[in-house]
mmCIF file of C-alpha atoms in Angstrom:
data_model
loop_
_atom_site.group_PDB
_atom_site.id
_atom_site.type_symbol
_atom_site.label_atom_id
_atom_site.label_comp_id
_atom_site.label_asym_id
_atom_site.label_seq_id
_atom_site.Cartn_x
_atom_site.Cartn_y
_atom_site.Cartn_z
ATOM 1 C CA MET A 1 130.932 104.526 76.014
ATOM 2 C CA GLU A 2 133.071 101.820 74.550
ATOM 3 C CA ASN A 3 136.800 101.047 74.839
ATOM 4 C CA THR A 4 137.594 104.136 72.834
ATOM 5 C CA SER A 5 136.048 106.454 75.437
ATOM 6 C CA LEU A 6 135.233 104.922 78.741
ATOM 7 C CA PRO A 7 137.768 103.431 81.113
ATOM 8 C CA SER A 8 138.253 100.118 79.512
ATOM 9 C CA PHE A 9 140.635 101.602 77.176
ATOM 10 C CA TRP A 10 142.529 102.785 80.299
ATOM 11 C CA ALA A 11 142.362 99.312 81.638
ATOM 12 C CA ASN A 12 143.767 97.943 78.286
ATOM 13 C CA PHE A 13 146.625 100.334 78.529
ATOM 14 C CA THR A 14 147.269 99.817 82.147
ATOM 15 C CA VAL A 15 147.648 96.099 81.452
ATOM 16 C CA LEU A 16 149.982 96.845 78.580
ATOM 17 C CA HIS A 17 152.268 99.026 80.507
ATOM 18 C CA GLU A 18 151.876 97.430 84.069
ATOM 19 C CA ASN A 19 155.571 97.377 84.163
ATOM 20 C CA ALA A 20 156.080 100.790 82.990
ATOM 21 C CA THR A 21 158.500 103.212 84.307
ATOM 22 C CA SER A 22 157.434 105.956 86.773
ATOM 23 C CA PRO A 23 156.532 108.745 84.142
ATOM 24 C CA TYR A 24 153.947 106.329 82.784
ATOM 25 C CA THR A 25 152.591 105.769 86.370
ATOM 26 C CA SER A 26 152.567 109.337 87.273
ATOM 27 C CA LEU A 27 150.662 110.292 83.899
ATOM 28 C CA GLN A 28 148.146 107.418 84.476
ATOM 29 C CA LYS A 29 147.444 108.454 88.022
ATOM 30 C CA SER A 30 147.067 112.246 86.859
ATOM 31 C CA MET A 31 144.672 111.201 84.175
ATOM 32 C CA HIS A 32 142.781 108.999 86.225
ATOM 33 C CA LEU A 33 142.093 111.794 88.829
ATOM 34 C CA LEU A 34 141.207 114.185 86.033
ATOM 35 C CA SER A 35 138.660 111.797 84.492
ATOM 36 C CA ILE A 36 137.047 111.400 87.980
ATOM 37 C CA VAL A 37 136.839 114.992 88.590
ATOM 38 C CA ILE A 38 135.286 115.731 85.005
ATOM 39 C CA TYR A 39 132.892 113.003 85.555
ATOM 40 C CA GLY A 40 131.656 114.101 88.815
ATOM 41 C CA ILE A 41 131.138 117.625 87.483
ATOM 42 C CA ALA A 42 129.231 116.497 84.469
ATOM 43 C CA CYS A 43 127.086 114.217 86.787
ATOM 44 C CA VAL A 44 126.187 116.922 89.250
ATOM 45 C CA LEU A 45 125.439 119.678 86.696
ATOM 46 C CA GLY A 46 123.868 117.226 84.265
ATOM 47 C CA VAL A 47 121.295 115.434 86.687
ATOM 48 C CA ALA A 48 120.375 118.718 88.564
ATOM 49 C CA GLY A 49 120.298 120.855 85.289
ATOM 50 C CA ASN A 50 118.391 118.507 83.145
ATOM 51 C CA GLY A 51 116.120 117.305 85.976
ATOM 52 C CA PHE A 52 115.202 121.159 86.375
ATOM 53 C CA VAL A 53 114.557 121.377 82.681
ATOM 54 C CA ILE A 54 112.389 118.197 82.752
ATOM 55 C CA TRP A 55 110.351 119.796 85.686
ATOM 56 C CA ILE A 56 109.873 123.224 84.145
ATOM 57 C CA ALA A 57 109.146 121.825 80.585
ATOM 58 C CA GLY A 58 107.033 119.013 81.774
ATOM 59 C CA PHE A 59 105.040 120.452 84.633
ATOM 60 C CA LYS A 60 105.266 124.322 84.333
ATOM 61 C CA MET A 61 104.862 125.161 80.698
ATOM 62 C CA LYS A 62 102.298 124.826 78.095
ATOM 63 C CA LYS A 63 102.947 121.871 75.909
ATOM 64 C CA THR A 64 103.932 123.131 72.343
ATOM 65 C CA VAL A 65 106.130 121.578 69.602
ATOM 66 C CA ASN A 66 109.323 123.200 70.692
ATOM 67 C CA VAL A 67 108.729 122.026 74.492
ATOM 68 C CA VAL A 68 108.238 118.349 73.098
ATOM 69 C CA TRP A 69 111.742 118.702 71.349
ATOM 70 C CA PHE A 70 113.766 120.127 74.189
ATOM 71 C CA LEU A 71 111.999 118.063 76.808
ATOM 72 C CA ASN A 72 112.974 114.913 75.027
ATOM 73 C CA LEU A 73 116.488 116.312 74.610
ATOM 74 C CA ALA A 74 116.765 116.971 78.412
ATOM 75 C CA VAL A 75 115.446 113.488 79.135
ATOM 76 C CA ALA A 76 118.152 111.879 76.909
ATOM 77 C CA ASP A 77 120.822 113.864 78.732
ATOM 78 C CA PHE A 78 119.409 113.250 82.091
ATOM 79 C CA VAL A 79 119.312 109.547 81.780
ATOM 80 C CA PHE A 80 123.058 109.523 80.465
ATOM 81 C CA THR A 81 124.304 111.730 83.455
ATOM 82 C CA PHE A 82 122.281 109.412 85.829
ATOM 83 C CA PHE A 83 124.426 106.511 84.926
ATOM 84 C CA LEU A 84 127.778 108.385 85.169
ATOM 85 C CA PRO A 85 128.405 107.415 88.989
ATOM 86 C CA LEU A 86 129.068 103.921 87.661
ATOM 87 C CA SER A 87 131.924 105.103 85.527
ATOM 88 C CA ILE A 88 133.212 107.270 88.357
ATOM 89 C CA VAL A 89 133.363 104.286 90.722
ATOM 90 C CA TYR A 90 134.883 102.165 87.903
ATOM 91 C CA THR A 91 137.668 104.736 87.473
ATOM 92 C CA ALA A 92 138.320 105.164 91.129
ATOM 93 C CA LEU A 93 138.548 101.462 91.709
ATOM 94 C CA GLY A 94 141.320 101.174 89.243
ATOM 95 C CA PHE A 95 138.895 99.959 86.438
ATOM 96 C CA HIS A 96 137.391 97.302 88.524
ATOM 97 C CA TRP A 97 133.765 96.661 87.496
ATOM 98 C CA PRO A 98 131.867 95.447 90.617
ATOM 99 C CA PHE A 99 128.254 96.086 89.253
ATOM 100 C CA GLY A 100 127.753 92.966 87.128
ATOM 101 C CA ARG A 101 127.530 92.162 83.476
ATOM 102 C CA LEU A 102 123.962 93.834 83.079
ATOM 103 C CA LEU A 103 124.895 97.164 84.344
ATOM 104 C CA CYS A 104 127.945 97.008 82.270
ATOM 105 C CA LYS A 105 125.785 96.572 79.162
ATOM 106 C CA LEU A 106 123.297 99.212 80.222
ATOM 107 C CA ASN A 107 126.096 101.801 81.075
ATOM 108 C CA SER A 108 127.324 101.833 77.492
ATOM 109 C CA THR A 109 124.075 101.413 75.747
ATOM 110 C CA MET A 110 122.671 104.439 77.586
ATOM 111 C CA ALA A 111 125.743 106.511 76.782
ATOM 112 C CA PHE A 112 125.170 105.769 73.053
ATOM 113 C CA LEU A 113 121.385 106.056 73.231
ATOM 114 C CA ASN A 114 122.008 109.548 74.561
ATOM 115 C CA MET A 115 124.359 110.357 71.821
ATOM 116 C CA PHE A 116 122.107 109.166 68.979
ATOM 117 C CA ALA A 117 118.951 110.551 70.479
ATOM 118 C CA SER A 118 120.633 113.983 71.072
ATOM 119 C CA VAL A 119 121.741 114.312 67.511
ATOM 120 C CA PHE A 120 118.520 112.989 66.031
ATOM 121 C CA LEU A 121 116.638 115.589 67.926
ATOM 122 C CA LEU A 122 118.970 118.362 66.912
ATOM 123 C CA THR A 123 118.453 117.288 63.413
ATOM 124 C CA ILE A 124 114.649 117.124 63.755
ATOM 125 C CA ILE A 125 114.799 120.606 65.372
ATOM 126 C CA SER A 126 116.800 122.020 62.589
ATOM 127 C CA MET A 127 114.554 120.460 59.893
ATOM 128 C CA ASP A 128 111.523 121.925 61.795
ATOM 129 C CA ARG A 129 113.032 125.444 61.680
ATOM 130 C CA CYS A 130 113.879 125.101 58.049
ATOM 131 C CA VAL A 131 110.127 123.818 57.241
ATOM 132 C CA SER A 132 108.897 126.779 59.476
ATOM 133 C CA VAL A 133 110.711 129.383 57.247
ATOM 134 C CA THR A 134 110.194 127.901 53.941
ATOM 135 C CA TYR A 135 106.585 126.853 54.328
ATOM 136 C CA PRO A 136 105.250 129.051 57.257
ATOM 137 C CA VAL A 137 101.572 128.812 56.391
ATOM 138 C CA TRP A 138 101.705 124.882 56.093
ATOM 139 C CA SER A 139 103.522 124.776 59.508
ATOM 140 C CA ARG A 140 100.984 127.017 61.096
ATOM 141 C CA ASN A 141 98.182 124.624 59.945
ATOM 142 C CA TYR A 142 99.979 121.218 60.232
ATOM 143 C CA ARG A 143 102.782 121.587 62.722
ATOM 144 C CA THR A 144 100.988 119.842 65.866
ATOM 145 C CA LYS A 145 102.092 118.630 69.093
ATOM 146 C CA LYS A 146 100.827 115.190 68.105
ATOM 147 C CA LEU A 147 102.797 115.112 64.945
ATOM 148 C CA ALA A 148 105.824 116.314 67.103
ATOM 149 C CA CYS A 149 105.478 113.301 69.543
ATOM 150 C CA GLY A 150 105.227 110.763 66.750
ATOM 151 C CA ILE A 151 108.451 111.964 65.164
ATOM 152 C CA THR A 152 110.163 112.120 68.673
ATOM 153 C CA LEU A 153 109.176 108.346 68.954
ATOM 154 C CA VAL A 154 110.675 107.511 65.556
ATOM 155 C CA ALA A 155 113.910 109.345 66.796
ATOM 156 C CA TRP A 156 114.090 107.389 70.084
ATOM 157 C CA PHE A 157 113.473 104.107 68.307
ATOM 158 C CA ALA A 158 116.168 104.713 65.768
ATOM 159 C CA ALA A 159 118.485 105.814 68.538
ATOM 160 C CA PHE A 160 117.783 102.468 70.310
ATOM 161 C CA ILE A 161 118.372 100.378 67.416
ATOM 162 C CA LEU A 162 121.839 101.841 66.692
ATOM 163 C CA SER A 163 122.906 101.639 70.325
ATOM 164 C CA SER A 164 121.323 98.152 70.796
ATOM 165 C CA PRO A 165 124.616 96.315 69.732
ATOM 166 C CA TYR A 166 126.308 97.238 72.934
ATOM 167 C CA LEU A 167 123.675 95.054 74.777
ATOM 168 C CA VAL A 168 125.198 92.252 72.925
ATOM 169 C CA PHE A 169 128.828 92.932 72.729
ATOM 170 C CA ARG A 170 129.556 94.804 76.139
ATOM 171 C CA ASP A 171 130.997 92.078 78.415
ATOM 172 C CA THR A 172 132.784 91.541 81.649
ATOM 173 C CA ALA A 173 135.856 89.521 82.525
ATOM 174 C CA MET A 174 138.160 88.818 85.352
ATOM 175 C CA ASN A 175 141.788 88.665 85.213
ATOM 176 C CA SER A 176 144.475 86.937 87.264
ATOM 177 C CA ARG A 177 144.580 89.713 89.822
ATOM 178 C CA ASN A 178 140.648 89.272 90.443
ATOM 179 C CA VAL A 179 140.004 92.626 88.755
ATOM 180 C CA THR A 180 136.708 92.686 86.671
ATOM 181 C CA SER A 181 136.921 94.654 83.359
ATOM 182 C CA CYS A 182 134.023 95.955 81.604
ATOM 183 C CA TYR A 183 134.938 95.806 77.768
ATOM 184 C CA ASN A 184 133.806 95.304 74.282
ATOM 185 C CA ASN A 185 133.807 91.627 73.402
ATOM 186 C CA PHE A 186 133.006 92.043 69.658
ATOM 187 C CA ALA A 187 133.868 88.575 68.919
ATOM 188 C CA LEU A 188 131.918 87.085 71.671
ATOM 189 C CA SER A 189 134.775 84.960 72.479
ATOM 190 C CA ASP A 190 136.596 84.069 75.775
ATOM 191 C CA SER A 191 139.885 83.798 74.043
ATOM 192 C CA TYR A 192 141.610 85.886 71.275
ATOM 193 C CA ASP A 193 144.437 83.701 70.676
ATOM 194 C CA ILE A 194 143.190 82.704 67.346
ATOM 195 C CA GLU A 195 143.887 85.000 64.482
ATOM 196 C CA LYS A 196 140.450 84.347 63.019
ATOM 197 C CA THR A 197 138.744 85.595 66.258
ATOM 198 C CA ARG A 198 140.937 88.779 66.275
ATOM 199 C CA MET A 199 139.991 89.461 62.735
ATOM 200 C CA LEU A 200 136.232 89.132 63.694
ATOM 201 C CA TRP A 201 136.835 91.521 66.614
ATOM 202 C CA ARG A 202 138.572 94.085 64.320
ATOM 203 C CA ALA A 203 135.892 93.875 61.652
ATOM 204 C CA ARG A 204 132.987 94.385 64.042
ATOM 205 C CA HIS A 205 134.988 97.130 65.844
ATOM 206 C CA LYS A 206 135.440 98.955 62.538
ATOM 207 C CA ALA A 207 131.756 98.511 61.590
ATOM 208 C CA MET A 208 130.668 99.948 64.981
ATOM 209 C CA VAL A 209 133.096 103.053 64.841
ATOM 210 C CA VAL A 210 132.066 103.808 61.101
ATOM 211 C CA THR A 211 128.421 103.380 61.695
ATOM 212 C CA ARG A 212 128.367 105.601 64.767
ATOM 213 C CA PHE A 213 130.588 108.312 62.798
ATOM 214 C CA LEU A 214 128.236 108.305 59.865
ATOM 215 C CA PHE A 215 124.783 108.173 61.563
ATOM 216 C CA GLY A 216 125.801 109.823 64.891
ATOM 217 C CA PHE A 217 127.756 112.815 63.265
ATOM 218 C CA VAL A 218 128.381 113.071 59.511
ATOM 219 C CA LEU A 219 124.810 112.642 58.099
ATOM 220 C CA PRO A 220 123.043 114.421 60.843
ATOM 221 C CA PHE A 221 125.301 117.493 60.867
ATOM 222 C CA THR A 222 125.297 117.584 56.955
ATOM 223 C CA VAL A 223 121.447 118.057 57.218
ATOM 224 C CA ILE A 224 121.646 120.578 60.248
ATOM 225 C CA VAL A 225 124.086 122.647 58.269
ATOM 226 C CA ILE A 226 121.970 122.677 55.115
ATOM 227 C CA CYS A 227 118.905 123.519 57.043
ATOM 228 C CA HIS A 228 120.556 126.426 58.835
ATOM 229 C CA GLY A 229 121.837 127.716 55.630
ATOM 230 C CA VAL A 230 118.348 127.765 54.174
ATOM 231 C CA VAL A 231 116.910 129.435 57.366
ATOM 232 C CA ALA A 232 119.734 132.156 57.265
ATOM 233 C CA PHE A 233 119.019 132.856 53.534
ATOM 234 C CA ARG A 234 115.464 133.193 53.938
ATOM 235 C CA MET A 235 115.806 135.384 56.901
ATOM 236 C CA LYS A 236 117.991 137.606 55.113
ATOM 237 C CA SER A 237 115.867 137.884 51.925
ATOM 238 C CA ARG A 238 112.928 138.578 54.159
ATOM 239 C CA ARG A 239 114.981 141.221 56.051
ATOM 240 C CA LEU A 240 114.407 139.381 59.283
ATOM 241 C CA THR A 241 117.732 140.507 60.799
ATOM 242 C CA LYS A 242 116.676 140.216 64.295
ATOM 243 C CA SER A 243 116.363 136.487 65.240
ATOM 244 C CA SER A 244 114.442 135.152 68.059
ATOM 245 C CA LYS A 245 115.809 133.599 71.103
ATOM 246 C CA PRO A 246 114.624 130.078 70.224
ATOM 247 C CA PHE A 247 116.721 130.212 66.814
ATOM 248 C CA ARG A 248 119.735 131.341 68.889
ATOM 249 C CA ILE A 249 119.225 128.392 71.267
ATOM 250 C CA ILE A 250 119.126 126.008 68.443
ATOM 251 C CA ILE A 251 122.277 127.397 66.999
ATOM 252 C CA ALA A 252 124.019 127.292 70.459
ATOM 253 C CA VAL A 253 122.952 123.859 71.310
ATOM 254 C CA THR A 254 124.273 122.545 67.934
ATOM 255 C CA VAL A 255 127.409 124.217 68.045
ATOM 256 C CA SER A 256 127.949 122.828 71.595
ATOM 257 C CA PHE A 257 127.288 119.321 70.327
ATOM 258 C CA PHE A 258 129.613 119.698 67.434
ATOM 259 C CA LEU A 259 132.531 120.974 69.629
ATOM 260 C CA CYS A 260 131.986 118.307 72.256
ATOM 261 C CA TYR A 261 131.531 115.285 69.987
ATOM 262 C CA PHE A 262 133.818 116.205 67.116
ATOM 263 C CA PRO A 263 137.084 115.272 69.008
ATOM 264 C CA TYR A 264 135.561 112.058 70.388
ATOM 265 C CA HIS A 265 134.832 110.808 66.729
ATOM 266 C CA VAL A 266 138.246 111.892 65.478
ATOM 267 C CA PHE A 267 139.939 109.906 68.316
ATOM 268 C CA SER A 268 137.754 106.909 67.820
ATOM 269 C CA LEU A 269 138.675 106.754 64.220
ATOM 270 C CA LEU A 270 142.291 107.152 65.139
ATOM 271 C CA GLU A 271 142.144 104.408 67.772
ATOM 272 C CA MET A 272 140.417 102.063 65.123
ATOM 273 C CA LEU A 273 143.228 102.709 62.598
ATOM 274 C CA LYS A 274 146.172 102.841 64.801
ATOM 275 C CA MET A 275 149.201 100.718 64.179
ATOM 276 C CA SER A 276 150.604 98.748 67.231
ATOM 277 C CA ALA A 277 154.040 99.503 66.431
ATOM 278 C CA ASN A 278 153.353 103.225 66.486
ATOM 279 C CA HIS A 279 154.451 104.382 70.042
ATOM 280 C CA HIS A 280 153.761 108.094 69.454
ATOM 281 C CA LEU A 281 150.152 107.403 68.365
ATOM 282 C CA LYS A 282 149.504 105.310 71.255
ATOM 283 C CA MET A 283 150.576 108.275 73.661
ATOM 284 C CA VAL A 284 148.423 110.632 71.860
ATOM 285 C CA LEU A 285 145.613 108.206 72.137
ATOM 286 C CA TYR A 286 146.433 107.766 75.664
ATOM 287 C CA LEU A 287 146.169 111.244 76.398
ATOM 288 C CA GLY A 288 143.570 112.420 73.931
ATOM 289 C CA ILE A 289 140.952 109.714 74.464
ATOM 290 C CA PRO A 290 139.895 110.320 78.012
ATOM 291 C CA LEU A 291 139.807 114.111 77.439
ATOM 292 C CA ALA A 292 137.621 113.915 74.281
ATOM 293 C CA SER A 293 135.317 111.533 76.164
ATOM 294 C CA SER A 294 135.130 113.773 79.134
ATOM 295 C CA LEU A 295 134.356 116.645 76.604
ATOM 296 C CA ALA A 296 131.616 114.543 75.197
ATOM 297 C CA PHE A 297 130.171 114.017 78.732
ATOM 298 C CA PHE A 298 129.973 117.692 79.262
ATOM 299 C CA ASN A 299 127.516 118.002 76.144
ATOM 300 C CA SER A 300 124.989 116.376 78.501
ATOM 301 C CA CYS A 301 125.163 119.059 81.279
ATOM 302 C CA ILE A 302 125.832 122.239 79.188
ATOM 303 C CA ASN A 303 122.306 122.541 77.472
ATOM 304 C CA PRO A 304 120.254 123.689 80.462
ATOM 305 C CA ILE A 305 122.921 126.629 80.867
ATOM 306 C CA LEU A 306 122.386 127.446 77.146
ATOM 307 C CA TYR A 307 118.530 127.505 77.697
ATOM 308 C CA VAL A 308 118.877 130.093 80.491
ATOM 309 C CA PHE A 309 121.819 132.283 79.454
ATOM 310 C CA VAL A 310 121.984 132.458 75.669
ATOM 311 C CA GLY A 311 120.361 135.790 74.603
ATOM 312 C CA GLN A 312 119.575 136.927 78.014
ATOM 313 C CA LYS A 313 119.916 140.545 78.470
ATOM 314 C CA LYS A 314 118.522 140.754 81.898
ATOM 315 C CA PHE A 315 119.653 137.921 84.279
ATOM 316 C CA ARG A 316 116.870 138.866 86.886
ATOM 317 C CA LYS A 317 114.330 137.275 84.809
ATOM 318 C CA SER A 318 112.540 134.246 86.438
ATOM 319 C CA LEU A 319 113.880 130.869 85.227
ATOM 320 C CA VAL A 320 110.331 129.874 83.929
ATOM 321 C CA SER A 321 110.435 133.252 81.812
ATOM 322 C CA SER A 322 113.837 132.171 80.575
ATOM 323 C CA PHE A 323 112.714 128.732 79.599
ATOM 324 C CA GLU A 324 109.434 130.202 77.890
ATOM 325 C CA GLY A 325 111.791 132.392 75.903
ATOM 326 C CA ALA A 326 114.049 129.474 74.925
ATOM 327 C CA PHE A 327 111.241 127.045 73.737
ATOM 328 C CA GLY A 328 108.847 129.725 72.550
ATOM 329 C CA GLU A 329 106.882 129.580 69.324
ATOM 330 C CA ASP A 330 107.320 133.289 68.474
ATOM 331 C CA PHE A 331 109.663 132.429 65.621
ATOM 332 C CA VAL A 332 107.322 130.193 63.913
ATOM 333 C CA LEU A 333 104.296 132.336 64.589
ATOM 334 C CA SER A 334 105.753 135.691 63.492
ATOM 335 C CA LEU A 335 106.897 133.927 60.177
ATOM 336 C CA SER A 336 103.428 132.394 59.523
ATOM 337 C CA LYS A 337 101.695 135.972 60.326
ATOM 338 C CA ARG A 338 104.163 137.679 58.000
ATOM 339 C CA LYS A 339 103.434 135.046 55.264
ATOM 340 C CA SER A 340 99.741 135.139 55.924
ATOM 341 C CA ARG A 341 99.734 139.116 55.492
ATOM 342 C CA SER A 342 101.633 138.892 52.345
ATOM 343 C CA ALA A 343 99.246 136.434 50.995
ATOM 344 C CA SER A 344 96.273 138.638 51.815
ATOM 345 C CA GLN A 345 97.868 141.637 50.261
ATOM 346 C CA MET A 346 98.410 139.809 47.061
ATOM 347 C CA GLU A 347 94.952 138.610 46.902
ATOM 348 C CA ILE A 348 93.787 142.285 47.457
ATOM 349 C CA GLN A 349 95.995 143.277 44.591
ATOM 350 C CA MET A 350 94.729 140.637 42.190
ATOM 351 C CA ALA A 351 91.053 141.375 43.040
#
C-alpha cells in the first residue's frame, strides 16, 4: 500500500533516524524481520489458499450466484498476495526497490484494488442476503447468475477507479547512497523544498486517505451492518433461529475484514494528522503502522480458512463438500419456498 502501510514509511523513518542510537536500530531491525515473516506467511497461505478456492469454485462447482460472489473475492485476494514477494524483497533489501517504476506503481495499485474490491463484494453479498430475506419470491425469480456477473463487473470497475490514482502518484527515487525508494509522489515533483509543493503534497495525501476511509470502510460497513440487522430481524420474526452455513460464512468474512482493516485505517488517519514535533506519536506510528498493515495483509489469506472451517461439525468432510456448503444457495431457496408456501396458504384461505 502507500507510505502509511508499505515499507516506504519505514524508509522515511530510517532516513530521519539514520544517526539514531542503538535502541532505535535494534527496534528497526526487529520490526523489519517481523514484517518479512508476516509478509511471507500471508503470501504462502494467500496464494495457496485462494488459488485452491479459485480452482474449486471455478472448475469443480456449479456456477451459482454465491459462487460468483466468492470466486471474485478469492481472485482479488489471490492477485494481491501474488504481488507480496515484491514487498518482501523490498523490506529484505533495506527498502531498496530494484524492480523499476512500473512495478512500484502496480504493487500499490493491486493492494488497494484488492481492498476496494473485497469490501465492495462483501457489501454486495450483504445486500444480496438482505434482499433475499426481504423479497424472497422476487429473488427466486430474478436473482440470476447473469445479473450477479454484471454487478461484479461494476464493483471491479469502481475499485479500479478508486485505486487508479496510485498509478499516477506512486514513484521511485534514488538517494545519495544509490538506494531507490518506492514512495508516494503526491505533488509529482522532484523537489519538496518549496512550501507550495509541500502543501500540495499534504492536500492530496489527505484527500487520498479520507476517500479511502469513506469509500473503503465507513460507507460499505454502514450498509453491511444495516443489511445484517435487517436479516437478523427477519430471521427472528420468522422463527428461523437455525441459520445456514452460507450466512455464517458471510458474517465471519465480514468480521475478519473489519478486524483486519480497522486498525490500518485508524493508523492511516493518525499518520495524516500527526504533528512533526510529537515524538511519542511518531513512535506509536513507527510501531503500529507496520503491524496494522501486516494484519491487513492477513485478511487476504484468512478467507479460504473460513470457507472450510466455519460451521464445520465434521472435519472429515471433503473440501469440495465444504465449499459447496459455504457457497450454497440453500439459504435463499429455503426462504423462497417458505414465502411461496405462505402465499399459497393465503390464497387458499381467501378463496
